[in-house]
Coordinates of C-alpha atoms in Angstrom, one line a residue:
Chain A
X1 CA 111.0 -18.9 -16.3
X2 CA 109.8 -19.2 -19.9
X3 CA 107.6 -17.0 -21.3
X4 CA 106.2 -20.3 -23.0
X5 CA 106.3 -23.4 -21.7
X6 CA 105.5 -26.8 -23.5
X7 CA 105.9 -30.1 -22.6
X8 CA 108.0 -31.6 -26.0
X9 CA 106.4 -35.0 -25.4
X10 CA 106.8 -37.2 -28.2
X11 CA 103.3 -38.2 -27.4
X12 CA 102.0 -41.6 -28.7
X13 CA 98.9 -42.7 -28.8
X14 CA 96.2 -45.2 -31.1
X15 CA 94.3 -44.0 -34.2
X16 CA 91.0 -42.8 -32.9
X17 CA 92.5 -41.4 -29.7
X18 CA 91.2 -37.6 -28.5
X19 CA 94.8 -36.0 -28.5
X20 CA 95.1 -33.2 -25.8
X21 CA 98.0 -30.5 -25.9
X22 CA 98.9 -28.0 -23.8
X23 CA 100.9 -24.3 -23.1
X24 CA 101.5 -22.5 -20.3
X25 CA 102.4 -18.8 -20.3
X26 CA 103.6 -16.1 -18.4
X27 CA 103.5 -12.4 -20.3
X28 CA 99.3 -11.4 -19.0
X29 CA 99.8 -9.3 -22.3
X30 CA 99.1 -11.7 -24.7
X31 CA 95.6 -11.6 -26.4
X32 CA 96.6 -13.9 -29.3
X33 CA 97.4 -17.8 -29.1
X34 CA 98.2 -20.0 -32.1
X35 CA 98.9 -23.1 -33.1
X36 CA 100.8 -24.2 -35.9
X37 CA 101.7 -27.8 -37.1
X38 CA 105.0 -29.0 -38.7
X39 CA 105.3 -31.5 -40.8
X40 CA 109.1 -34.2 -40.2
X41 CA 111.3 -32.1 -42.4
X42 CA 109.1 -29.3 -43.1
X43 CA 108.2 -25.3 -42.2
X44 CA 105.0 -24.9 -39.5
X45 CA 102.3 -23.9 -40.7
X46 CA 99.6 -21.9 -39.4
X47 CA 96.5 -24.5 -38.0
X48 CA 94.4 -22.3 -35.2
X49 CA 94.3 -19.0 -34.3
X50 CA 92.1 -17.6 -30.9
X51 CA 91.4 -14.2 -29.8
X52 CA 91.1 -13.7 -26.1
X53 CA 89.4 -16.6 -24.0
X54 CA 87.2 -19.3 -24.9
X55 CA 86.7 -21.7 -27.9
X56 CA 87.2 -22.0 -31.5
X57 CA 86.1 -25.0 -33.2
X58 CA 87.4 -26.3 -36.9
X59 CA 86.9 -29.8 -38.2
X60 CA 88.3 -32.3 -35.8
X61 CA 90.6 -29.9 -33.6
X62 CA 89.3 -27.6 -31.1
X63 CA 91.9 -24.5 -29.6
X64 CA 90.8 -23.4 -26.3
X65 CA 92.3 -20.4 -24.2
X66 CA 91.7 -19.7 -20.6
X67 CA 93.3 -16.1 -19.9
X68 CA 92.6 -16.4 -16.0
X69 CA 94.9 -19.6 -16.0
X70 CA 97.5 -18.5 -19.0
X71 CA 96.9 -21.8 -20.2
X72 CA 95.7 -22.6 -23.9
X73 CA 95.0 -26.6 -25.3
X74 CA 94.4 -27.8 -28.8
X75 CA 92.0 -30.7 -28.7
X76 CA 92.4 -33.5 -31.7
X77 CA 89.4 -36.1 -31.9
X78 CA 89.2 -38.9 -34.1
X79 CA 93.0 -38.9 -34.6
X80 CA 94.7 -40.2 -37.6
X81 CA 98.1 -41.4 -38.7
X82 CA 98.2 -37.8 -40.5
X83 CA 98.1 -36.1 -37.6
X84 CA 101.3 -37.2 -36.6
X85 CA 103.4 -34.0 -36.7
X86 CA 105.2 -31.7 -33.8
X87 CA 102.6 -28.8 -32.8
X88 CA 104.0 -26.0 -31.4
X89 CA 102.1 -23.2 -29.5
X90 CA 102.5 -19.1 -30.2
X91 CA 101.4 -15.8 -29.2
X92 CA 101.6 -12.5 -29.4
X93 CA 100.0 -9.6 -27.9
X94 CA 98.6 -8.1 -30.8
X95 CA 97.5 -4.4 -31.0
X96 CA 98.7 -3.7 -34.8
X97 CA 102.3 -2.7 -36.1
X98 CA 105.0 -5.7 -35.5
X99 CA 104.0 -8.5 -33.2
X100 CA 106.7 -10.6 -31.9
X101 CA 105.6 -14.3 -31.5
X102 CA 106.4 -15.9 -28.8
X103 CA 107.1 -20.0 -30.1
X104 CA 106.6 -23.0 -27.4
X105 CA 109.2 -25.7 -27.6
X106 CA 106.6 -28.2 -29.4
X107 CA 104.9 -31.1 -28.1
X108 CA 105.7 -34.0 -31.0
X109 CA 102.5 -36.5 -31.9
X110 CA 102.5 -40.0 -33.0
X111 CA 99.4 -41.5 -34.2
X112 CA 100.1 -45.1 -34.7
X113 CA 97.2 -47.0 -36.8
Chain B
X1 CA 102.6 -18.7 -55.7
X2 CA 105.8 -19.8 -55.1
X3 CA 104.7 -18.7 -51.1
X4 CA 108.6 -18.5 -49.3
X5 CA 111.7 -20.3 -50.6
X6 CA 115.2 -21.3 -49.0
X7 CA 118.4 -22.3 -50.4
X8 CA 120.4 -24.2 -50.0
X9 CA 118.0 -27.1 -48.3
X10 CA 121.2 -28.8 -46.5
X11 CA 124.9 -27.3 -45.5
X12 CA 127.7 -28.5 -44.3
X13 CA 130.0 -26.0 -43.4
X14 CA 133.7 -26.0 -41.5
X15 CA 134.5 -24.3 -38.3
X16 CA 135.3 -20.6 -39.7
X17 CA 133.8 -20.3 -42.8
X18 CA 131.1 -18.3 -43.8
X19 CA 127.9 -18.8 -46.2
X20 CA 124.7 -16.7 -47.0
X21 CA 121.5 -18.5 -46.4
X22 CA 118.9 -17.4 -49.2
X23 CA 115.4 -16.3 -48.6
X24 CA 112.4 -15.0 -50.7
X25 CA 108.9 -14.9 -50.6
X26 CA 106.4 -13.9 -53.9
X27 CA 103.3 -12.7 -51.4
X28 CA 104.2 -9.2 -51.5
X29 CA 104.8 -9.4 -47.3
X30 CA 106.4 -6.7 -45.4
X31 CA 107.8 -8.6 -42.5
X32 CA 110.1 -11.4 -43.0
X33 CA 111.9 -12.9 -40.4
X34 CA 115.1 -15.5 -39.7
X35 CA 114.5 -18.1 -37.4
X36 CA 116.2 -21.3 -36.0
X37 CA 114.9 -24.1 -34.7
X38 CA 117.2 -26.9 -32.0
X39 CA 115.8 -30.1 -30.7
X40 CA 113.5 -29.5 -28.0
X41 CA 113.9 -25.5 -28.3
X42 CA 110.9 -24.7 -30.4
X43 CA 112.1 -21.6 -32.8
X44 CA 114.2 -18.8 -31.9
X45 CA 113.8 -15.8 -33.2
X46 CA 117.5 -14.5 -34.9
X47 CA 116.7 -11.0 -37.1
X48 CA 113.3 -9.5 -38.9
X49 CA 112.6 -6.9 -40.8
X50 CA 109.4 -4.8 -41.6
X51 CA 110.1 -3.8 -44.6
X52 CA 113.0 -2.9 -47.3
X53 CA 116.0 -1.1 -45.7
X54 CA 114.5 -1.9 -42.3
X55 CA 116.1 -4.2 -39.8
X56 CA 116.4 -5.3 -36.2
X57 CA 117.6 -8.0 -34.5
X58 CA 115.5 -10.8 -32.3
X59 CA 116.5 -13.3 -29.6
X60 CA 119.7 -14.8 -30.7
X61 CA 121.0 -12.5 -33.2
X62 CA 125.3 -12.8 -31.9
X63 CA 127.2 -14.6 -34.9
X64 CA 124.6 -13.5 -38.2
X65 CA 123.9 -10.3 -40.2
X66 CA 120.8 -9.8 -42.8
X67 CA 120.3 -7.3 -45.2
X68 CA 116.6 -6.4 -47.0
X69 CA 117.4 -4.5 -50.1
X70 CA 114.0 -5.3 -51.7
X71 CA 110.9 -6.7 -50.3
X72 CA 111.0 -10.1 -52.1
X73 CA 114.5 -10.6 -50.2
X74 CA 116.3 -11.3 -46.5
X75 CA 119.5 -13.5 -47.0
X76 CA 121.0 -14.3 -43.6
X77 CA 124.5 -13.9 -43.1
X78 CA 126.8 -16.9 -41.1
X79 CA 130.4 -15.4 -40.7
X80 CA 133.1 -17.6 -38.8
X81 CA 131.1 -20.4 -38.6
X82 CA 131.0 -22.0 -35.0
X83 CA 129.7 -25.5 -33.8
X84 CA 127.0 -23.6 -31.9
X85 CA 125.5 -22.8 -35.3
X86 CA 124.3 -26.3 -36.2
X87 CA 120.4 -25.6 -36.2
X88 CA 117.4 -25.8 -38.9
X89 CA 117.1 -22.4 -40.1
X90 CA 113.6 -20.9 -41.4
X91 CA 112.8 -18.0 -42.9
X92 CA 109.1 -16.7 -42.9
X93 CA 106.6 -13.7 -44.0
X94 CA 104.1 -12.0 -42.8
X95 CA 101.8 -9.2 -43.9
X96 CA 101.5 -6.1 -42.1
X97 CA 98.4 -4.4 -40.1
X98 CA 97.0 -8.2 -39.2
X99 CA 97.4 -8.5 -34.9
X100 CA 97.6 -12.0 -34.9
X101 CA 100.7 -11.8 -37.2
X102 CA 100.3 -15.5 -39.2
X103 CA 103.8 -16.1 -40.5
X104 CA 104.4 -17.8 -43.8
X105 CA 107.2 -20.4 -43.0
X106 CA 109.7 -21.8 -45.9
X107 CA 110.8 -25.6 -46.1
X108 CA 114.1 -24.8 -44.0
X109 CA 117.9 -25.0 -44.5
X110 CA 119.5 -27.3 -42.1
X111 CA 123.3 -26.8 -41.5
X112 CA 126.0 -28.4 -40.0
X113 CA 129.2 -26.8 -38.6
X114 CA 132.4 -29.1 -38.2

């Protein structure tokens, strides 16, 4: 089994759409989930980060982590064709020093106008 | 700020040659890492580094070597090129003491082995 499981999609879906993406874990030591965004062509780039459980709101996406279920979501409203990019989960389990992250697959988005 | 840098962007390499794939980063970080990323397999870890003179290797680390002479610095190391080798490589930074470790990714080299 995976440490980090994510379904690689490609996702489609109309301009204005909510957009719902998901990980699943394993590891019960993680404490800290990310998700980063990557551009066709490009490097990922840091989007969200969430400590612990619950939810952390910025703009039009919304991360949300539910520790009890090891499952974490990034929540797009208002989609646009800018969106469109591969999102791939991470975590680590913190506590200072070197913290391996632990990459999903990536779920890749289409927003069609 | 430059932020991290790769060269070359694109590679195509023969079946037992060998080639150094260029990274640096201008944000003073003391972890850098070497990634690379296959269709469907999100990124795999390959070799990091916290810090000049200081190495390790990560997931998939059979077939490469690094070095980290300076902080600015982690070239990556392809000898006896194989097929399996065919990936986007990234290189990224981090700084140190931060627990949810945001890496700092570069634009990528992708490489083909015939």
């Amino acid at each position: 089994q995976k440490e980090v499981e994510q379904d690689p999609g490609p996702l489609s879906v109309p301009e204005g759409a909510i957009v719902s993406l998901n990980c699943t874990y394993s590891n019960s030591a993680f404490q800290y989930f990310m998700w980063y965004r990557q551009y066709s062509r490009k490097g990922p780039e840091l989007l969200m980060y969430t400590y612990s459980s619950g939810n952390k709101e910025d703009g039009r996406f919304t991360a949300q982590v539910d520790k009890s279920s090891k499952y974490i979501s990034l929540f797009i409203r208002d989609s646009q064709p800018s969106d469109s990019a591969t999102y791939l989960c991470a975590m680590s389990a913190g506590s200072g020093g070197y913290n391996k992250l632990i990459f999903g697959a990536g779920t890749r988005l289409a927003v069609h106008p | 700020n430059a932020g991290v840098t790769q060269t070359p962007k694109f590679r195509i390499l023969k079946i037992g040659q060998s080639m150094t794939l260029q990274c640096a980063q201008d944000m003073n970080h003391n972890y850098m890492y070497w990634y690379r990323q296959d269709p469907g397999m999100g990124l795999k870890l390959i070799y990091y580094s916290v810090g000049a003179g200081i190495t390790d290797k990560g997931e998939v680390p059979n077939g490469y070597n690094v070095s980290r002479s300076t902080t600015e610095d982690f070239p990556l190391r392809l000898e006896l090129a194989a097929p399996s080798q065919t990936s986007v490589y990234f290189c990224a930074s981090s700084i140190r003491d931060r627990d949810y470790n945001e890496q700092f990714f570069g634009p990528g080299t992708r490489l083909t082995v015939l």
